[in-house]
Amino acid sequence: MISKLSNCSQPARACRPRPIPGDWIEWHALNTAIVQQHRNRIWWQYLKMCATTPGRILSIGCGGGADFQIAPHRFTGSTVVLVDLDRQALALAEERLSRYCDVHIVCGDVRRAIRQVQDEGPFDVVVCGCLSDYLDDRTIISILGELRRRLLRVGGSIVFTNIAAGNPFRVWMEAIADWKLVHRSEPELRKIATAAGFDRLDFSVRRDPTGLTHLVELSVP
């Protein structure tokens, strides 16, 4: 269904899905704000990485590297390290990106990866994507602190996103889609950053255009 919608070159009216209940539900879900916020995350991460190129980029929980694929040629001359638990997704991301830049992949959890990629750093930008959506405060604090101490160069930054508290789609996501995320407020994210060793002036946060997601950047001056 997704491929039908995205690849269709006919007028919008002709591209409407057939009136099959399951297809209609999927089409509606793909056009809701909660799905758009995910697209906004990817675009924001892409812009943050482009701002450092050519440079050294670490992407944790990269999946198939959707943010790199917006315009992979923009990363020409960069060194990119990709980390994910899904080996097939890593292979796909590497295949798509390796023609443009130097790519290294690490399959495993984030804590093990931090130790494994130390020799690849220090990095200009570390992208953690939506990692914090699935981890508790203590784990996020530990990971951010390790990244700051071990992998980030002076002047570098860590960027990540987090679904915002007060999300009106939460009941639908959890009850129907079985999509359970850790929702956080801006004060909670500031508290996490401080506990990880970042000064309040090194922390910036704003909402994506839907208002559903925090876009967070932590820097080392």
GROMACS .gro file of C-alpha atoms in nm:
model
  221
    1MET     CA    1   0.000   0.000   0.000
    2ILE     CA    2   0.276   0.246   0.084
    3SER     CA    3   0.453   0.182  -0.244
    4LYS     CA    4   0.129   0.234  -0.437
    5LEU     CA    5   0.079   0.574  -0.282
    6SER     CA    6   0.439   0.695  -0.307
    7ASN     CA    7   0.508   0.576  -0.663
    8CYS     CA    8   0.183   0.685  -0.823
    9SER     CA    9   0.235   0.951  -1.092
   10GLN     CA   10  -0.134   0.995  -1.181
   11PRO     CA   11  -0.353   1.282  -1.053
   12ALA     CA   12  -0.443   1.265  -0.686
   13ARG     CA   13  -0.805   1.167  -0.755
   14ALA     CA   14  -0.695   0.869  -0.963
   15CYS     CA   15  -0.452   0.763  -0.690
   16ARG     CA   16  -0.712   0.719  -0.421
   17PRO     CA   17  -0.691   0.372  -0.265
   18ARG     CA   18  -0.955   0.116  -0.344
   19PRO     CA   19  -1.236   0.113  -0.084
   20ILE     CA   20  -1.101  -0.183   0.109
   21PRO     CA   21  -1.134  -0.126   0.487
   22GLY     CA   22  -0.781  -0.235   0.574
   23ASP     CA   23  -0.627  -0.021   0.299
   24TRP     CA   24  -0.834   0.281   0.398
   25ILE     CA   25  -0.723   0.258   0.760
   26GLU     CA   26  -0.359   0.237   0.651
   27TRP     CA   27  -0.399   0.532   0.412
   28HIS     CA   28  -0.559   0.742   0.685
   29ALA     CA   29  -0.286   0.652   0.937
   30LEU     CA   30  -0.010   0.748   0.694
   31ASN     CA   31  -0.159   1.096   0.663
   32THR     CA   32  -0.203   1.174   1.032
   33ALA     CA   33   0.012   1.419   1.227
   34ILE     CA   34   0.169   1.140   1.430
   35VAL     CA   35   0.318   0.992   1.113
   36GLN     CA   36   0.414   1.334   0.979
   37GLN     CA   37   0.613   1.405   1.295
   38HIS     CA   38   0.828   1.102   1.213
   39ARG     CA   39   0.897   1.243   0.866
   40ASN     CA   40   0.983   1.575   1.029
   41ARG     CA   41   1.233   1.402   1.260
   42ILE     CA   42   1.409   1.244   0.965
   43TRP     CA   43   1.429   1.574   0.776
   44TRP     CA   44   1.565   1.758   1.083
   45GLN     CA   45   1.833   1.493   1.139
   46TYR     CA   46   1.932   1.517   0.774
   47LEU     CA   47   1.973   1.895   0.798
   48LYS     CA   48   2.184   1.866   1.114
   49MET     CA   49   2.415   1.612   0.952
   50CYS     CA   50   2.447   1.816   0.633
   51ALA     CA   51   2.557   2.114   0.839
   52THR     CA   52   2.874   1.924   0.937
   53THR     CA   53   2.973   1.778   0.601
   54PRO     CA   54   3.226   1.679   0.508
   55GLY     CA   55   3.287   1.553   0.859
   56ARG     CA   56   3.265   1.259   1.094
   57ILE     CA   57   2.911   1.142   1.166
   58LEU     CA   58   2.785   0.875   1.406
   59SER     CA   59   2.426   0.759   1.364
   60ILE     CA   60   2.288   0.535   1.640
   61GLY     CA   61   1.971   0.338   1.575
   62CYS     CA   62   1.996   0.433   1.209
   63GLY     CA   63   1.777   0.157   1.068
   64GLY     CA   64   1.795   0.166   0.690
   65GLY     CA   65   1.939   0.519   0.695
   66ALA     CA   66   1.629   0.704   0.575
   67ASP     CA   67   1.772   1.043   0.678
   68PHE     CA   68   2.087   0.986   0.471
   69GLN     CA   69   1.880   0.888   0.167
   70ILE     CA   70   1.713   1.226   0.126
   71ALA     CA   71   2.023   1.335  -0.069
   72PRO     CA   72   2.309   1.089  -0.008
   73HIS     CA   73   2.551   1.279  -0.234
   74ARG     CA   74   2.555   1.556   0.029
   75PHE     CA   75   2.774   1.329   0.245
   76THR     CA   76   3.053   1.296  -0.009
   77GLY     CA   77   3.388   1.314   0.167
   78SER     CA   78   3.245   1.234   0.510
   79THR     CA   79   3.315   0.937   0.737
   80VAL     CA   80   2.989   0.783   0.857
   81VAL     CA   81   2.954   0.520   1.131
   82LEU     CA   82   2.617   0.343   1.144
   83VAL     CA   83   2.493   0.155   1.451
   84ASP     CA   84   2.182  -0.060   1.475
   85LEU     CA   85   2.059  -0.392   1.612
   86ASP     CA   86   1.918  -0.494   1.273
   87ARG     CA   87   2.196  -0.635   1.056
   88GLN     CA   88   1.983  -0.633   0.739
   89ALA     CA   89   1.889  -0.269   0.788
   90LEU     CA   90   2.256  -0.182   0.837
   91ALA     CA   91   2.350  -0.364   0.518
   92LEU     CA   92   2.085  -0.171   0.327
   93ALA     CA   93   2.201   0.164   0.468
   94GLU     CA   94   2.564   0.081   0.388
   95GLU     CA   95   2.481  -0.021   0.032
   96ARG     CA   96   2.292   0.303  -0.030
   97LEU     CA   97   2.556   0.531   0.120
   98SER     CA   98   2.893   0.369   0.053
   99ARG     CA   99   2.920   0.498  -0.304
  100TYR     CA  100   2.940   0.852  -0.167
  101CYS     CA  101   3.149   0.830   0.149
  102ASP     CA  102   3.349   0.612   0.387
  103VAL     CA  103   3.099   0.397   0.581
  104HIS     CA  104   3.154   0.171   0.882
  105ILE     CA  105   2.879  -0.038   1.038
  106VAL     CA  106   2.843  -0.176   1.390
  107CYS     CA  107   2.567  -0.424   1.470
  108GLY     CA  108   2.479  -0.421   1.839
  109ASP     CA  109   2.333  -0.222   2.125
  110VAL     CA  110   2.434   0.138   2.185
  111ARG     CA  111   2.648   0.083   2.494
  112ARG     CA  112   2.864  -0.179   2.325
  113ALA     CA  113   2.882   0.037   2.015
  114ILE     CA  114   3.016   0.336   2.209
  115ARG     CA  115   3.317   0.129   2.312
  116GLN     CA  116   3.363  -0.017   1.964
  117VAL     CA  117   3.364   0.312   1.773
  118GLN     CA  118   3.590   0.518   1.999
  119ASP     CA  119   3.877   0.484   1.754
  120GLU     CA  120   3.654   0.624   1.476
  121GLY     CA  121   3.598   0.951   1.661
  122PRO     CA  122   3.585   1.214   1.774
  123PHE     CA  123   3.267   1.296   1.585
  124ASP     CA  124   3.130   1.625   1.462
  125VAL     CA  125   2.772   1.511   1.516
  126VAL     CA  126   2.613   1.211   1.685
  127VAL     CA  127   2.256   1.136   1.581
  128CYS     CA  128   2.054   0.928   1.827
  129GLY     CA  129   1.725   0.960   1.642
  130CYS     CA  130   1.427   0.843   1.844
  131LEU     CA  131   1.636   0.627   2.079
  132SER     CA  132   1.510   0.812   2.386
  133ASP     CA  133   1.150   0.726   2.297
  134TYR     CA  134   1.219   0.370   2.409
  135LEU     CA  135   1.458   0.405   2.705
  136ASP     CA  136   1.420   0.515   3.067
  137ASP     CA  137   1.578   0.830   3.209
  138ARG     CA  138   1.868   0.654   3.379
  139THR     CA  139   1.973   0.476   3.060
  140ILE     CA  140   1.946   0.790   2.847
  141ILE     CA  141   2.152   0.990   3.098
  142SER     CA  142   2.423   0.723   3.095
  143ILE     CA  143   2.435   0.707   2.714
  144LEU     CA  144   2.446   1.085   2.666
  145GLY     CA  145   2.720   1.116   2.927
  146GLU     CA  146   2.930   0.850   2.757
  147LEU     CA  147   2.885   1.011   2.418
  148ARG     CA  148   2.989   1.349   2.555
  149ARG     CA  149   3.301   1.215   2.728
  150ARG     CA  150   3.420   0.961   2.474
  151LEU     CA  151   3.296   1.039   2.125
  152LEU     CA  152   3.213   1.406   2.075
  153ARG     CA  153   3.472   1.658   1.962
  154VAL     CA  154   3.485   2.011   2.100
  155GLY     CA  155   3.230   2.208   1.902
  156GLY     CA  156   3.037   1.893   1.815
  157SER     CA  157   2.677   1.811   1.894
  158ILE     CA  158   2.439   1.530   1.983
  159VAL     CA  159   2.096   1.546   1.824
  160PHE     CA  160   1.797   1.336   1.921
  161THR     CA  161   1.420   1.351   1.930
  162ASN     CA  162   1.157   1.256   2.186
  163ILE     CA  163   0.782   1.230   2.159
  164ALA     CA  164   0.625   1.509   2.364
  165ALA     CA  165   0.406   1.470   2.670
  166GLY     CA  166   0.042   1.551   2.601
  167ASN     CA  167   0.039   1.364   2.270
  168PRO     CA  168  -0.332   1.336   2.171
  169PHE     CA  169  -0.259   1.024   1.965
  170ARG     CA  170  -0.117   0.829   2.260
  171VAL     CA  171  -0.427   0.618   2.331
  172TRP     CA  172  -0.465   0.529   1.963
  173MET     CA  173  -0.094   0.445   1.931
  174GLU     CA  174  -0.085   0.219   2.235
  175ALA     CA  175  -0.427   0.053   2.215
  176ILE     CA  176  -0.459   0.002   1.839
  177ALA     CA  177  -0.108   0.018   1.695
  178ASP     CA  178   0.074  -0.127   2.000
  179TRP     CA  179   0.321   0.160   1.963
  180LYS     CA  180   0.441   0.242   2.313
  181LEU     CA  181   0.680   0.534   2.359
  182VAL     CA  182   0.826   0.718   2.658
  183HIS     CA  183   0.666   1.063   2.646
  184ARG     CA  184   0.860   1.352   2.801
  185SER     CA  185   0.813   1.722   2.868
  186GLU     CA  186   1.073   1.990   2.797
  187PRO     CA  187   1.164   2.028   3.168
  188GLU     CA  188   1.219   1.652   3.189
  189LEU     CA  189   1.454   1.664   2.890
  190ARG     CA  190   1.645   1.956   3.042
  191LYS     CA  191   1.685   1.758   3.364
  192ILE     CA  192   1.822   1.461   3.169
  193ALA     CA  193   2.072   1.680   2.982
  194THR     CA  194   2.195   1.837   3.305
  195ALA     CA  195   2.236   1.496   3.468
  196ALA     CA  196   2.440   1.383   3.165
  197GLY     CA  197   2.686   1.668   3.222
  198PHE     CA  198   2.564   1.930   2.976
  199ASP     CA  199   2.540   2.293   3.082
  200ARG     CA  200   2.200   2.457   3.041
  201LEU     CA  201   2.350   2.681   2.773
  202ASP     CA  202   2.456   2.373   2.576
  203PHE     CA  203   2.095   2.255   2.550
  204SER     CA  204   1.846   2.364   2.285
  205VAL     CA  205   1.501   2.222   2.217
  206ARG     CA  206   1.206   2.305   1.996
  207ARG     CA  207   0.898   2.129   1.863
  208ASP     CA  208   0.863   1.990   1.512
  209PRO     CA  209   0.591   2.156   1.297
  210THR     CA  210   0.322   1.915   1.423
  211GLY     CA  211   0.403   2.004   1.784
  212LEU     CA  212   0.419   1.635   1.873
  213THR     CA  213   0.795   1.587   1.898
  214HIS     CA  214   1.085   1.757   2.074
  215LEU     CA  215   1.393   1.822   1.858
  216VAL     CA  216   1.690   1.831   2.096
  217GLU     CA  217   2.048   1.940   2.037
  218LEU     CA  218   2.328   1.913   2.294
  219SER     CA  219   2.662   2.076   2.220
  220VAL     CA  220   3.015   2.078   2.359
  221PRO     CA  221   3.156   2.433   2.335
   0.00000   0.00000   0.00000
